[in-house]
PDB file of C-alpha atoms in Angstrom:
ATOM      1  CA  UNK Y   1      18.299 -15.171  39.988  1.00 85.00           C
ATOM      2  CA  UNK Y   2      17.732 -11.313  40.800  1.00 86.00           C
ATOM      3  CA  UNK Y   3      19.220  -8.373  39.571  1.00 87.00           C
ATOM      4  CA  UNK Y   4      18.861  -5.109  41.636  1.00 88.00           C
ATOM      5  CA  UNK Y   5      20.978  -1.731  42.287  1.00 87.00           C
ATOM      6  CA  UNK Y   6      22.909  -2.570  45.164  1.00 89.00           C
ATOM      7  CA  UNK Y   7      25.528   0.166  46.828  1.00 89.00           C
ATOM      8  CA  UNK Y   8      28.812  -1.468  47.233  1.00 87.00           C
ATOM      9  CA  UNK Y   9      32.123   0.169  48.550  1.00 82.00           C
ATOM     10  CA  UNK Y  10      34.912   0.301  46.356  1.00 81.00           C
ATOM     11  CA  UNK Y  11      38.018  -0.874  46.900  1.00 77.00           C
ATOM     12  CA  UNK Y  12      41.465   0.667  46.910  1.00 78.00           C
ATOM     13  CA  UNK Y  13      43.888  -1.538  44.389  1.00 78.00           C
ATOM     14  CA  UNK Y  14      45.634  -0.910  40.995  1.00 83.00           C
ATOM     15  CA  UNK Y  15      46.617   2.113  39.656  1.00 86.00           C
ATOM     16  CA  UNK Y  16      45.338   4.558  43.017  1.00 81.00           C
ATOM     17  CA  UNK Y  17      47.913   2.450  45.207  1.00 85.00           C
ATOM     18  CA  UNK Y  18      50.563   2.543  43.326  1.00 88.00           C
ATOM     19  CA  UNK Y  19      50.540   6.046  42.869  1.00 86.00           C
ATOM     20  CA  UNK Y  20      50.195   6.486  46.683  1.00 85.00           C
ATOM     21  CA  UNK Y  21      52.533   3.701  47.384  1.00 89.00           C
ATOM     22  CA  UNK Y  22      55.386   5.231  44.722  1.00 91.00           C
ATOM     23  CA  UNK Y  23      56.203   8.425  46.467  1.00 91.00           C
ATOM     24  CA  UNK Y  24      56.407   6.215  50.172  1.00 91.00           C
ATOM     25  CA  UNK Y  25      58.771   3.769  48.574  1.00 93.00           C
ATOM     26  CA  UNK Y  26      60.860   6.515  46.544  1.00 94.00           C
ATOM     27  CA  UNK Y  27      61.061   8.250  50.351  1.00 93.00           C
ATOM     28  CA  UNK Y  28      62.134   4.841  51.949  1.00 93.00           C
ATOM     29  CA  UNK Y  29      64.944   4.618  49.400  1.00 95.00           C
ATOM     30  CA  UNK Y  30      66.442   8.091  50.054  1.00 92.00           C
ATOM     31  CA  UNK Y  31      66.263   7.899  53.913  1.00 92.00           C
ATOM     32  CA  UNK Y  32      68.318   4.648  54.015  1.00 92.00           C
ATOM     33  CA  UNK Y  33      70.846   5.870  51.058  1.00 92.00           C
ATOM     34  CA  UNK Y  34      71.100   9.284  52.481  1.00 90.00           C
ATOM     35  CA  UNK Y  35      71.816   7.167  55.969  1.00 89.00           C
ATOM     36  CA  UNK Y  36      74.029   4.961  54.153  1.00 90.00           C
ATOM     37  CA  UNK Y  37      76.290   7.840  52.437  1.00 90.00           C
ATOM     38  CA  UNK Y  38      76.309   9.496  56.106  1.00 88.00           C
ATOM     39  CA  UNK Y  39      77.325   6.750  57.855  1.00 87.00           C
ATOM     40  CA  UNK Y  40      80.183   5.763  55.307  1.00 89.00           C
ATOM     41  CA  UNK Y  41      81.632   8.881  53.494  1.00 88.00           C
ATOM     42  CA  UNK Y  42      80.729  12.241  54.897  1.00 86.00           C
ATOM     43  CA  UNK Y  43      78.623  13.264  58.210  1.00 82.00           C
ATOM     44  CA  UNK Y  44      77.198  15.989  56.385  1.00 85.00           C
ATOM     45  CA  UNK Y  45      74.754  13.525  54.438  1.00 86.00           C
ATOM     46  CA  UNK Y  46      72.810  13.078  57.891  1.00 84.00           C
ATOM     47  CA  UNK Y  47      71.914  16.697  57.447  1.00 87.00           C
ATOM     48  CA  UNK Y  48      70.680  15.871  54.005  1.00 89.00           C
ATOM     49  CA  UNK Y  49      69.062  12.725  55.688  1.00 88.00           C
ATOM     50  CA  UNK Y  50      67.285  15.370  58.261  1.00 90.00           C
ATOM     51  CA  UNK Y  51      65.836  17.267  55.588  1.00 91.00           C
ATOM     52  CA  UNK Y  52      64.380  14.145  53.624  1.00 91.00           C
ATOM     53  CA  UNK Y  53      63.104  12.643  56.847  1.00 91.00           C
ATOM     54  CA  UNK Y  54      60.543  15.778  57.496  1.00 93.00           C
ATOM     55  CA  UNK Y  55      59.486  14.972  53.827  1.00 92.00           C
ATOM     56  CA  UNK Y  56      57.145  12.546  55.406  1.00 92.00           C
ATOM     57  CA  UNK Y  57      54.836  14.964  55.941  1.00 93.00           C
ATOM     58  CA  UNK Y  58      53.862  16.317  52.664  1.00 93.00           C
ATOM     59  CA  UNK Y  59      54.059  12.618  51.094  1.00 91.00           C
ATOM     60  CA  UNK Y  60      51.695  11.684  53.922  1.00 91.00           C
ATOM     61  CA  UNK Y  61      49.253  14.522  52.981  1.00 93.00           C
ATOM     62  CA  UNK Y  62      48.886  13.698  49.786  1.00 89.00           C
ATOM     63  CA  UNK Y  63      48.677   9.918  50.808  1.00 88.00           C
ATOM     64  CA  UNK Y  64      45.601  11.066  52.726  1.00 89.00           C
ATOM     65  CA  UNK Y  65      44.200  13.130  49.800  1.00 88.00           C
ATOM     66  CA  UNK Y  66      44.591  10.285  47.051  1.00 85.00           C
ATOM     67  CA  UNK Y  67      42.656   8.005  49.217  1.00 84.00           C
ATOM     68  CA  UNK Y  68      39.528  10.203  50.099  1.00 84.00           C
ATOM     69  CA  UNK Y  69      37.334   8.886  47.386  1.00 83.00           C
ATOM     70  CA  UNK Y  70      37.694   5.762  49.588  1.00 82.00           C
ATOM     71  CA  UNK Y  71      36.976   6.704  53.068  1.00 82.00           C
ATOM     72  CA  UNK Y  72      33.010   7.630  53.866  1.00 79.00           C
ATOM     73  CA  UNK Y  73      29.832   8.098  51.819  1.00 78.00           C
ATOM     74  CA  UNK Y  74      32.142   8.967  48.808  1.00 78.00           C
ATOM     75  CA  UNK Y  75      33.381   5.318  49.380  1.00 82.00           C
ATOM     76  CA  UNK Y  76      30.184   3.687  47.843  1.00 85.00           C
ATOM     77  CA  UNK Y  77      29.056   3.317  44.085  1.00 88.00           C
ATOM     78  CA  UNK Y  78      25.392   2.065  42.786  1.00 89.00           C
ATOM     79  CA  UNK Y  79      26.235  -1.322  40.834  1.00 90.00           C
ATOM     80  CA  UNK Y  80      24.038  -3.737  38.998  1.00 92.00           C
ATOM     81  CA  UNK Y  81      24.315  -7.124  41.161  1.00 89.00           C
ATOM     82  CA  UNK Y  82      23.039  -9.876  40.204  1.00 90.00           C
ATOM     83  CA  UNK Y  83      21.913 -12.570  43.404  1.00 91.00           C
ATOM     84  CA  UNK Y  84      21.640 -16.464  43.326  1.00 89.00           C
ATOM     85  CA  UNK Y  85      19.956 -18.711  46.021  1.00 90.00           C
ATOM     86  CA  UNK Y  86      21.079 -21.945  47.100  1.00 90.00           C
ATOM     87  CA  UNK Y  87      19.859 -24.192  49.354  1.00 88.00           C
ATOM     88  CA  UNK Y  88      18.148 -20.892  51.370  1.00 86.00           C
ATOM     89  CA  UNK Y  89      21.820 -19.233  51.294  1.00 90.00           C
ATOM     90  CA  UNK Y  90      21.976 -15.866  49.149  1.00 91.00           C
ATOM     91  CA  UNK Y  91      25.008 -15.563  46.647  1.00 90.00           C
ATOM     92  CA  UNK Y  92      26.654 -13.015  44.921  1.00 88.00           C
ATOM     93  CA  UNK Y  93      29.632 -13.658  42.490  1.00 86.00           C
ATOM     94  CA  UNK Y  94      30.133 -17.193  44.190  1.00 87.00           C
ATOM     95  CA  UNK Y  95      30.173 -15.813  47.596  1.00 89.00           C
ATOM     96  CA  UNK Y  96      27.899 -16.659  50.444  1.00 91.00           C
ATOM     97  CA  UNK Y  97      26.368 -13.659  52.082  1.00 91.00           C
ATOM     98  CA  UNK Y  98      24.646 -12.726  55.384  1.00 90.00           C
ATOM     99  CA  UNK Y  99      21.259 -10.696  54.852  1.00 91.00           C
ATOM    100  CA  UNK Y 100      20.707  -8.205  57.465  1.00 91.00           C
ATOM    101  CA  UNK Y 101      17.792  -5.319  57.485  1.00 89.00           C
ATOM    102  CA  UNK Y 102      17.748  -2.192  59.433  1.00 85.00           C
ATOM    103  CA  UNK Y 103      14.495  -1.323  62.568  1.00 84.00           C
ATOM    104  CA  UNK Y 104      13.746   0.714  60.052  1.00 82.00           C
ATOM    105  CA  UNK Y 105      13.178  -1.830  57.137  1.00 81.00           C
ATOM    106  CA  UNK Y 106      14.174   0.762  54.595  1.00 85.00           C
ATOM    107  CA  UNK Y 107      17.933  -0.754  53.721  1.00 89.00           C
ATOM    108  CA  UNK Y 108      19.323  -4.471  53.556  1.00 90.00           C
ATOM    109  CA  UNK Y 109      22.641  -4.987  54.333  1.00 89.00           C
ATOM    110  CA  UNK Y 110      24.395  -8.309  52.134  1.00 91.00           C
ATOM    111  CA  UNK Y 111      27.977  -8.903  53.294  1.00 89.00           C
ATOM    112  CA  UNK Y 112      30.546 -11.352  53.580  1.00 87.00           C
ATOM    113  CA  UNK Y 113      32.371 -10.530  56.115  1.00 86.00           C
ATOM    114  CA  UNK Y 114      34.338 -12.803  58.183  1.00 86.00           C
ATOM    115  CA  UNK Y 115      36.462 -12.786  61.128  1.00 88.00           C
ATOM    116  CA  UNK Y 116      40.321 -14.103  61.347  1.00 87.00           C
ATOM    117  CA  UNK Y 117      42.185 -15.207  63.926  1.00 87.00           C
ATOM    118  CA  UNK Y 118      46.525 -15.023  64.212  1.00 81.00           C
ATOM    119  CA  UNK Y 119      47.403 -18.110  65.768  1.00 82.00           C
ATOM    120  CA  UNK Y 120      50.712 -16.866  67.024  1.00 82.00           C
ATOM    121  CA  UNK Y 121      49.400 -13.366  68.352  1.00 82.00           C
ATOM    122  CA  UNK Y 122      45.981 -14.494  69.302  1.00 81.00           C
ATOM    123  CA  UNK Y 123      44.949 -10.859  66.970  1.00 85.00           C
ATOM    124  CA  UNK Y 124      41.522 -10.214  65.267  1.00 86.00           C
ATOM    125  CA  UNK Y 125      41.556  -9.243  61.403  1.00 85.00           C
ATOM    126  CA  UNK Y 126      38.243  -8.676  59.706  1.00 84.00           C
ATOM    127  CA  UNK Y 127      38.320  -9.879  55.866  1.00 83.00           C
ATOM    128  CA  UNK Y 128      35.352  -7.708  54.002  1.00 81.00           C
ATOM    129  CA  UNK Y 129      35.223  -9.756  50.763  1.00 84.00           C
ATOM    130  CA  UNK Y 130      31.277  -7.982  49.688  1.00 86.00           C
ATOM    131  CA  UNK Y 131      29.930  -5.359  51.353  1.00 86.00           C
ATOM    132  CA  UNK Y 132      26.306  -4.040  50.297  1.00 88.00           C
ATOM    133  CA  UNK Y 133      23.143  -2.179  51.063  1.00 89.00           C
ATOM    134  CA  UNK Y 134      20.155  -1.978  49.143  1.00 90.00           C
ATOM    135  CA  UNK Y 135      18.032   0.863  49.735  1.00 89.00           C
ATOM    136  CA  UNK Y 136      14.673   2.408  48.923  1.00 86.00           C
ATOM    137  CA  UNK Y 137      13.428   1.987  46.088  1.00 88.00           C
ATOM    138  CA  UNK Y 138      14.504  -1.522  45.819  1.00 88.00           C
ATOM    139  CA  UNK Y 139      14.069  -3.106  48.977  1.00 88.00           C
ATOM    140  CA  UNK Y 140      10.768  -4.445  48.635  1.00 88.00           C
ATOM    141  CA  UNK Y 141      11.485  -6.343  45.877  1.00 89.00           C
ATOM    142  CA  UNK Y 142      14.356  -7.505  46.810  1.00 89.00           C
ATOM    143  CA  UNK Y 143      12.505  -8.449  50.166  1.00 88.00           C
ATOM    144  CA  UNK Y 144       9.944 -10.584  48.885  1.00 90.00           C
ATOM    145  CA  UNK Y 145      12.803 -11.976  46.608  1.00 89.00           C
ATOM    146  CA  UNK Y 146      13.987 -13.845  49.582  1.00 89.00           C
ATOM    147  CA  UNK Y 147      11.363 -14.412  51.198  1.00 88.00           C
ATOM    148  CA  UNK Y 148      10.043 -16.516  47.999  1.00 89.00           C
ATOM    149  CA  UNK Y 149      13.363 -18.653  47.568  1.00 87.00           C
ATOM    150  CA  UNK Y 150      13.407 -18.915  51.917  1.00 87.00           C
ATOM    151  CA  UNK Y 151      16.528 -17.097  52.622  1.00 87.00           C
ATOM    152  CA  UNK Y 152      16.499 -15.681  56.202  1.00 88.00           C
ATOM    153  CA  UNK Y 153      16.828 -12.099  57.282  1.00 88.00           C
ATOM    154  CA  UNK Y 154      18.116 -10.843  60.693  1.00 87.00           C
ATOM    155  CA  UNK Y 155      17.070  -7.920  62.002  1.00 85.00           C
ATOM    156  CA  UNK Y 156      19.536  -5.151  63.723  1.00 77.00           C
TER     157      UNK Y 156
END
C-alpha cells in the first residue's frame, strides 16, 4: 500500500446539478404549458410562449457559469489516495488503473478509463471512472513504488 497526493478531477453530481438542472426543467414545464394553454384556450398564450422560449438564454448562461469550477485547471483538487498492487496491476478504491508517465518524467498519469461501444448505433462513449496525475514532488516515490511491487509504466 502507498499513500501519495494525487490531483484528481472532480466530478459534477449532487447538489451543483440540481441547481443547474432546476431552472432547465422549471423552463421545460412553462414552454409546453404555455404551448398547451395556446393551443387550447387563447392564441395569445403563444406570445407568452415566445417570450419564455428566448428565456433559454439567460438559463443557459448561468448553466455555463455554475459549471466552471468543473471545466479546466479549476477542474482538479489535490487528494490523499491511497494505491494497492495486485498481481503487478495498480489499484485505487477497487479499480484497476493504467499507469502512464509523461517524455518529461515529471507527472504520472493513473486512470481508468475505458471505451464503450452502442451496439445499435455502432457510437463511441468514453466512461472516466479515475482520472489522476501525480506530479513533482511526488513522482519519484511513487515511481520506485511501482517499480518495487512490478507494475508497468508506459511512456507517452
Amino acid at each position: 500500500m502507498y499513500t501519495t497526493t494525487v490531483k484528481i478531477r472532480k466530478i459534477l453530481g449532487g447538489k451543483p446539478a440540481l441547481k443547474m438542472l432546476v431552472p432547465l426543467g422549471i423552463w421545460v414545464i412553462l414552454i409546453l404549458t404555455s404551448f398547451i394553454i395556446g393551443v387550447k384556450v387563447t392564441p395569445l398564450a403563444l406570445l407568452i410562449m415566445i417570450i419564455i422560449f428566448f428565456m433559454i438564454i439567460p438559463i443557459t448562461y448561468y448553466m455555463r457559469k455554475s459549471t466552471d469550477e468543473f471545466r479546466g485547471e479549476e477542474s482538479f483538487i489535490n487528494k490523499k489516495i491511497t494505491f494497492n498492487v495486485i498481481n503487478g496491476e495498480l489499484y485505487a478504491d477497487n479499480i484497476k488503473l493504467n499507469v502512464t508517465q509523461n517524455k518529461a518524467r515529471t507527472k504520472i498519469i493513473v486512470d481508468n478509463i475505458s471505451i464503450i461501444t452502442t451496439p445499435r448505433y455502432k457510437a463511441k462513449t468514453y466512461m472516466v471512472r479515475f482520472l489522476g496525475i501525480v506530479e513533482e514532488p511526488y513522482v519519484d516515490g511513487f515511481v520506485k513504488f511501482l517499480i518495487d511491487n512490478g507494475v508497468k509504466i508506459k511512456n507517452r
